[in-house]
């Protein structure tokens, strides 16, 4: 183990220098019924660039159809867009599932489509679910209600995402609604969870004091962006390039990679 | 009231190892599907009725020294969870009925929310 670690560190020195990535890893689009009408690809990309971000993840509720459009909208800019989804497990726990490729995300989507109840969206109650192109132009409505629990258990979701090579980050763990701590009591000890997200409503220090059990996990903070002004962009990664493998190393603080949540209050 | 009577009358399926359930006294009942609530609301030697089947329920039951868990609507804990329950000596029972119906039957049997 010791030798392996040393050789890896030596390797690092020969590689490209590490870069700073300022990121927001929890962004909804107009596909999420609860998101604002302005959450279309060009405006998401513009806002992210305007506030100095170079990494975002698109995470609609149990859906991924707008991910390619946002990736296209960011082409040619300094912004990297990671394909993602905010999955809802059968325990009503929300999870950020992040990937390197749309193909990996599509495999998770297949699993979600099989286990998400086929209930039609009530637009008046929940809001519109729009699939759009890279300019934000309407393509079609998603009929099935996305804000619902899949029949994937927390553990099944963890194994599925991990096997696909993705990052598994329980979202807003401090929140009563759809948060891990309220629903499952504590982080399941036998799963090797990459990181936990806290919501914007609490500081990192407050979260650690209020929930001592999460202190030992890498903690990120996101804006859970439903409206364009929700961007927080407070996670700063020091990595070689914006890939899942690099983010994992940053969470583990190995090979010179690191991350921190910068104060925003 | 003992656990054997409850199992017989409610026709519950036994998910964990069989034992002499008539020696296990049930003092109260509690229902929630939010584990954080259960951790502060359920009482020792009580019966917990829930739709949750995640393995964390075993740790919660062990922490509170509960008499047993009734998992409703035929929700099925995985084998690992059942093994863990057996190892920690936690009794898990199962019913096809929803929480409301199971609780209604227990109430009729005289099981109340707090022990007296």
Coordinates of C-alpha atoms in Angstrom, one line a residue:
Chain A
X1 CA 0.0 0.0 0.0
X2 CA 2.7 2.4 1.0
X3 CA 4.7 1.8 -2.2
X4 CA 1.6 2.1 -4.3
X5 CA 0.8 5.5 -2.8
X6 CA 4.3 6.8 -3.3
X7 CA 4.6 5.8 -6.9
X8 CA 1.2 7.4 -7.6
X9 CA 2.4 10.6 -6.1
X10 CA 5.5 10.6 -8.2
X11 CA 3.3 10.1 -11.2
X12 CA 1.3 13.1 -10.3
X13 CA 4.4 15.4 -10.5
X14 CA 5.0 14.4 -14.1
X15 CA 1.4 15.1 -15.2
X16 CA -0.3 18.4 -16.0
X17 CA -0.4 21.0 -13.3
X18 CA -3.6 20.9 -11.2
X19 CA -6.3 23.4 -11.9
X20 CA -8.9 25.1 -9.8
X21 CA -12.6 24.3 -10.6
X22 CA -15.3 26.4 -9.0
X23 CA -18.4 24.4 -9.2
X24 CA -22.2 24.0 -8.6
X25 CA -23.1 20.3 -8.7
X26 CA -26.9 20.5 -8.3
X27 CA -28.7 22.4 -11.1
X28 CA -32.2 21.7 -12.3
X29 CA -33.6 22.6 -15.7
X30 CA -37.1 23.3 -17.0
X31 CA -37.6 19.5 -17.0
X32 CA -38.0 19.5 -13.2
X33 CA -41.5 20.7 -12.6
X34 CA -40.4 22.7 -9.6
X35 CA -37.8 24.7 -11.6
X36 CA -38.3 28.2 -12.9
X37 CA -39.0 28.9 -16.6
X38 CA -35.7 30.6 -17.0
X39 CA -33.8 27.3 -16.4
X40 CA -33.0 26.7 -20.0
X41 CA -29.6 25.7 -21.3
X42 CA -28.2 29.0 -22.6
X43 CA -29.3 30.9 -19.5
X44 CA -27.9 28.2 -17.1
X45 CA -24.5 28.4 -19.0
X46 CA -24.5 32.2 -19.1
X47 CA -25.2 32.5 -15.4
X48 CA -22.6 29.9 -14.5
X49 CA -19.9 31.7 -16.5
X50 CA -21.0 35.1 -15.3
X51 CA -20.3 34.1 -11.7
X52 CA -17.0 32.5 -12.5
X53 CA -17.9 28.8 -12.5
X54 CA -16.1 26.3 -14.7
X55 CA -17.9 23.2 -13.6
X56 CA -21.6 22.4 -13.1
X57 CA -23.7 19.2 -13.0
X58 CA -27.2 19.0 -14.4
X59 CA -29.5 17.1 -12.0
X60 CA -33.2 17.0 -12.8
X61 CA -35.5 14.9 -10.7
X62 CA -35.4 11.3 -11.9
X63 CA -34.7 12.5 -15.4
X64 CA -31.9 13.4 -17.8
X65 CA -33.4 14.4 -21.2
X66 CA -32.1 18.0 -21.0
X67 CA -28.5 17.1 -20.1
X68 CA -27.2 16.9 -23.8
X69 CA -28.8 20.3 -24.5
X70 CA -26.9 22.0 -21.7
X71 CA -23.7 20.2 -22.7
X72 CA -24.2 21.6 -26.3
X73 CA -25.0 25.0 -25.0
X74 CA -21.7 25.1 -23.1
X75 CA -19.6 23.9 -26.1
X76 CA -16.7 26.3 -26.9
X77 CA -16.9 27.9 -23.4
X78 CA -14.8 27.3 -20.3
X79 CA -17.7 25.6 -18.6
X80 CA -17.7 21.8 -18.2
X81 CA -21.2 20.2 -17.7
X82 CA -21.3 16.9 -16.0
X83 CA -24.3 14.6 -16.8
X84 CA -26.3 13.9 -13.7
X85 CA -29.6 13.2 -12.1
X86 CA -31.3 13.8 -8.7
X87 CA -32.6 10.3 -8.0
X88 CA -35.4 9.7 -5.5
X89 CA -35.0 6.3 -3.7
X90 CA -37.9 4.3 -2.4
X91 CA -37.2 5.7 1.1
X92 CA -37.9 9.2 -0.4
X93 CA -34.2 10.1 -0.1
X94 CA -32.7 12.4 -2.9
X95 CA -29.3 11.5 -4.3
X96 CA -27.1 13.4 -6.7
X97 CA -25.8 10.8 -9.2
X98 CA -23.0 12.3 -11.4
X99 CA -21.2 10.7 -14.4
X100 CA -18.6 11.4 -17.0
X101 CA -20.7 10.5 -20.0
X102 CA -24.3 10.7 -21.1
X103 CA -24.1 7.0 -22.0
X104 CA -23.6 6.1 -18.3
X105 CA -26.4 8.4 -17.3
X106 CA -28.7 6.8 -19.8
X107 CA -28.1 3.4 -18.2
X108 CA -29.2 4.8 -14.9
X109 CA -32.2 6.4 -16.6
X110 CA -33.3 3.0 -18.0
X111 CA -33.3 1.7 -14.4
X112 CA -35.2 4.7 -13.2
X113 CA -37.8 4.5 -16.0
X114 CA -38.5 0.9 -15.1
X115 CA -39.1 1.7 -11.4
X116 CA -40.7 5.1 -11.4
X117 CA -44.5 4.8 -11.1
X118 CA -46.3 5.6 -14.3
X119 CA -48.4 8.5 -13.0
X120 CA -49.2 11.5 -15.2
X121 CA -48.0 14.9 -14.2
X122 CA -50.6 17.3 -12.8
X123 CA -49.2 20.5 -14.4
X124 CA -51.4 22.8 -12.3
X125 CA -50.2 21.3 -9.1
X126 CA -46.5 20.3 -9.8
X127 CA -45.6 22.5 -12.8
X128 CA -44.5 21.9 -16.4
X129 CA -41.9 19.3 -17.3
X130 CA -40.3 20.6 -20.6
X131 CA -37.7 18.9 -22.7
X132 CA -35.8 21.6 -24.7
X133 CA -32.9 22.0 -27.1
X134 CA -29.7 23.8 -26.6
X135 CA -31.3 27.2 -27.4
X136 CA -34.1 26.5 -24.9
X137 CA -36.6 25.9 -27.7
X138 CA -39.5 23.6 -26.6
X139 CA -39.3 20.0 -27.9
X140 CA -41.9 18.2 -25.9
X141 CA -43.6 17.8 -22.5
X142 CA -42.5 14.9 -20.3
X143 CA -45.8 13.3 -19.3
X144 CA -44.8 11.1 -16.5
X145 CA -44.6 12.8 -13.1
X146 CA -40.9 13.1 -12.2
X147 CA -41.3 14.1 -8.5
X148 CA -41.9 10.7 -7.1
X149 CA -40.0 7.8 -5.6
X150 CA -38.5 5.1 -7.7
X151 CA -38.7 1.6 -6.4
X152 CA -34.9 1.5 -6.1
X153 CA -33.8 1.3 -2.5
X154 CA -31.0 3.5 -1.2
X155 CA -28.6 0.5 -1.3
X156 CA -29.7 -0.6 -4.8
X157 CA -29.2 2.9 -6.1
X158 CA -25.8 3.1 -4.5
X159 CA -24.7 -0.1 -6.1
X160 CA -26.1 0.8 -9.5
X161 CA -24.5 4.2 -9.6
X162 CA -21.1 2.9 -8.3
X163 CA -21.1 0.1 -10.8
X164 CA -21.7 2.5 -13.6
X165 CA -18.7 4.5 -12.5
X166 CA -20.6 7.5 -11.1
X167 CA -20.5 9.6 -8.0
X168 CA -23.2 9.0 -5.3
X169 CA -23.9 12.0 -3.2
X170 CA -27.0 12.1 -0.9
X171 CA -28.5 15.6 -1.4
X172 CA -29.4 18.2 1.2
X173 CA -28.9 15.6 4.0
X174 CA -29.9 18.2 6.6
X175 CA -33.3 18.9 5.1
X176 CA -36.4 17.3 6.6
X177 CA -38.0 16.8 3.2
X178 CA -36.2 14.1 1.2
X179 CA -33.1 14.3 3.3
X180 CA -31.1 11.3 4.3
X181 CA -30.8 12.0 8.0
X182 CA -34.6 12.4 8.6
X183 CA -35.6 9.4 6.5
X184 CA -32.9 6.9 7.2
X185 CA -31.8 8.2 10.6
X186 CA -28.1 8.0 9.8
X187 CA -25.7 7.3 6.9
X188 CA -25.8 3.5 6.3
X189 CA -22.5 2.5 7.7
X190 CA -21.7 -0.4 5.3
X191 CA -21.8 1.7 2.1
X192 CA -18.7 3.6 0.9
X193 CA -20.4 6.9 0.2
X194 CA -18.4 9.5 -1.8
X195 CA -19.7 12.7 -0.2
X196 CA -22.7 14.3 1.3
X197 CA -24.4 17.5 0.3
X198 CA -25.8 20.1 2.7
X199 CA -28.3 22.7 1.6
X200 CA -27.8 26.4 1.3
X201 CA -29.7 27.1 4.4
X202 CA -27.1 26.1 6.9
X203 CA -23.3 26.7 7.2
X204 CA -20.8 23.9 7.1
X205 CA -20.0 24.5 10.7
X206 CA -23.6 24.6 11.8
X207 CA -24.3 21.3 9.9
X208 CA -21.3 19.6 11.6
X209 CA -22.5 20.8 15.0
X210 CA -26.1 19.8 14.5
X211 CA -25.4 16.5 12.8
X212 CA -22.1 15.2 14.3
X213 CA -22.5 11.9 12.4
X214 CA -21.8 13.6 9.1
X215 CA -18.5 15.2 10.2
X216 CA -16.4 12.3 9.0
X217 CA -17.7 12.5 5.4
X218 CA -16.6 14.9 2.6
X219 CA -19.2 17.6 2.7
X220 CA -20.2 19.7 -0.3
X221 CA -22.7 22.5 -0.4
X222 CA -24.9 23.4 -3.4
X223 CA -27.6 25.9 -4.3
X224 CA -30.0 23.2 -5.4
X225 CA -30.6 25.6 -8.2
X226 CA -34.3 25.7 -9.2
X227 CA -34.1 29.4 -10.2
X228 CA -31.3 31.3 -11.9
X229 CA -30.4 33.3 -8.7
X230 CA -30.1 30.1 -6.7
X231 CA -26.5 29.4 -7.9
X232 CA -24.1 29.2 -5.0
X233 CA -21.0 27.9 -6.7
X234 CA -19.0 27.5 -3.5
X235 CA -17.2 24.2 -4.1
X236 CA -13.6 24.7 -5.1
X237 CA -11.9 21.6 -6.5
X238 CA -8.1 21.4 -7.1
X239 CA -7.9 18.7 -9.7
X240 CA -6.2 17.9 -13.0
X241 CA -9.4 17.8 -15.1
X242 CA -13.1 17.7 -14.4
X243 CA -13.8 14.0 -14.3
X244 CA -15.5 11.7 -11.8
X245 CA -12.2 10.0 -11.0
X246 CA -10.6 13.3 -10.2
X247 CA -13.5 14.4 -8.1
X248 CA -13.3 11.1 -6.2
X249 CA -9.6 11.7 -5.5
X250 CA -10.4 15.3 -4.3
X251 CA -13.0 13.9 -1.9
X252 CA -10.5 11.4 -0.6
X253 CA -7.8 14.1 -0.6
X254 CA -5.2 11.9 -2.3
X255 CA -2.6 12.4 -5.1
X256 CA -2.5 16.2 -4.3
X257 CA -6.2 16.6 -5.2
X258 CA -8.5 18.4 -2.8
X259 CA -11.6 20.4 -2.4
X260 CA -13.2 22.9 -0.1
X261 CA -16.4 24.7 0.4
X262 CA -15.7 28.4 0.4
X263 CA -17.7 30.7 2.8
X264 CA -20.5 32.6 1.1
X265 CA -22.2 34.5 3.9
Chain B
X1 CA -49.9 -8.8 25.6
X2 CA -47.2 -11.1 24.2
X3 CA -45.8 -11.2 20.7
X4 CA -47.1 -14.7 19.9
X5 CA -50.7 -13.5 20.3
X6 CA -50.1 -10.6 18.0
X7 CA -48.4 -12.8 15.3
X8 CA -51.3 -15.2 15.4
X9 CA -54.2 -12.7 15.4
X10 CA -52.7 -10.4 12.7
X11 CA -51.4 -13.4 10.8
X12 CA -48.0 -12.0 10.5
X13 CA -45.2 -13.6 8.5
X14 CA -41.9 -14.1 10.5
X15 CA -38.9 -12.8 8.5
X16 CA -36.2 -13.6 11.1
X17 CA -35.4 -16.7 13.1
X18 CA -38.2 -18.4 14.9
X19 CA -38.2 -18.4 18.7
X20 CA -40.7 -18.7 21.6
X21 CA -42.6 -15.4 20.9
X22 CA -45.0 -16.0 23.8
X23 CA -42.2 -15.0 26.3
X24 CA -41.8 -11.6 24.6
X25 CA -44.0 -8.9 26.2
X26 CA -45.1 -6.0 24.0
X27 CA -45.7 -2.9 26.0
X28 CA -46.5 -0.2 23.5
X29 CA -46.8 0.6 19.8
X30 CA -45.3 3.3 17.6
X31 CA -45.5 4.1 13.9
X32 CA -43.4 6.2 11.7
X33 CA -41.5 5.8 8.4
X34 CA -38.9 8.5 9.3
X35 CA -36.1 6.8 11.2
X36 CA -35.0 10.0 12.9
X37 CA -38.5 10.3 14.4
X38 CA -38.4 6.6 15.5
X39 CA -35.1 7.2 17.3
X40 CA -36.7 9.8 19.5
X41 CA -40.3 8.5 19.6
X42 CA -40.4 4.7 20.1
X43 CA -40.1 3.1 23.5
X44 CA -38.1 0.1 24.7
X45 CA -40.1 -3.2 24.4
X46 CA -42.4 -1.5 22.0
X47 CA -43.7 -2.7 18.6
X48 CA -42.7 -0.5 15.6
X49 CA -44.9 -0.5 12.6
X50 CA -43.3 0.8 9.4
X51 CA -43.2 0.6 5.6
X52 CA -39.4 1.1 5.8
X53 CA -37.3 -2.0 4.9
X54 CA -33.9 -0.4 4.7
X55 CA -31.2 -2.1 6.8
X56 CA -30.9 0.9 9.0
X57 CA -34.2 -0.2 10.7
X58 CA -32.2 -3.0 12.4
X59 CA -29.8 -0.6 14.0
X60 CA -32.7 1.6 15.2
X61 CA -34.5 -1.4 16.7
X62 CA -31.3 -2.5 18.4
X63 CA -30.6 0.9 19.7
X64 CA -34.0 1.2 21.3
X65 CA -34.3 -2.4 22.4
X66 CA -37.7 -2.8 20.6
X67 CA -39.8 -5.9 21.0
X68 CA -40.2 -6.3 17.2
X69 CA -40.7 -4.5 13.9
X70 CA -43.8 -5.1 11.7
X71 CA -42.9 -4.2 8.1
X72 CA -46.1 -3.4 6.2
X73 CA -47.4 -3.6 2.6
X74 CA -45.2 -6.6 2.1
X75 CA -42.1 -4.5 1.8
X76 CA -39.2 -6.9 1.7
X77 CA -35.9 -6.3 3.5
X78 CA -33.0 -7.7 1.6
X79 CA -31.1 -10.9 2.8
X80 CA -28.3 -8.8 4.3
X81 CA -30.8 -6.9 6.5
X82 CA -32.4 -10.2 7.6
X83 CA -29.0 -11.6 8.5
X84 CA -28.1 -8.5 10.4
X85 CA -31.4 -8.7 12.3
X86 CA -30.7 -12.3 13.3
X87 CA -27.2 -11.4 14.4
X88 CA -28.5 -8.5 16.6
X89 CA -31.5 -10.6 17.8
X90 CA -34.0 -8.3 16.3
X91 CA -37.4 -9.7 15.3
X92 CA -38.8 -8.7 12.0
X93 CA -42.4 -9.5 11.0
X94 CA -44.3 -8.8 7.8
X95 CA -47.8 -7.9 6.8
X96 CA -49.4 -7.3 3.4
X97 CA -51.7 -4.6 5.1
X98 CA -50.8 -0.9 5.2
X99 CA -49.7 0.8 8.4
X100 CA -53.2 2.2 9.1
X101 CA -54.8 -1.2 9.0
X102 CA -52.1 -3.0 11.1
X103 CA -52.3 -0.2 13.7
X104 CA -56.1 -0.4 13.8
X105 CA -55.9 -4.1 14.6
X106 CA -53.3 -3.6 17.3
X107 CA -55.4 -0.8 18.8
X108 CA -58.5 -3.1 18.9
X109 CA -56.3 -5.7 20.8
X110 CA -55.7 -3.0 23.4
X111 CA -52.1 -2.0 22.4
X112 CA -51.6 1.7 23.1
X113 CA -49.0 4.3 22.2
X114 CA -47.5 4.5 25.7
X115 CA -46.7 1.8 28.2
X116 CA -48.8 1.8 31.4

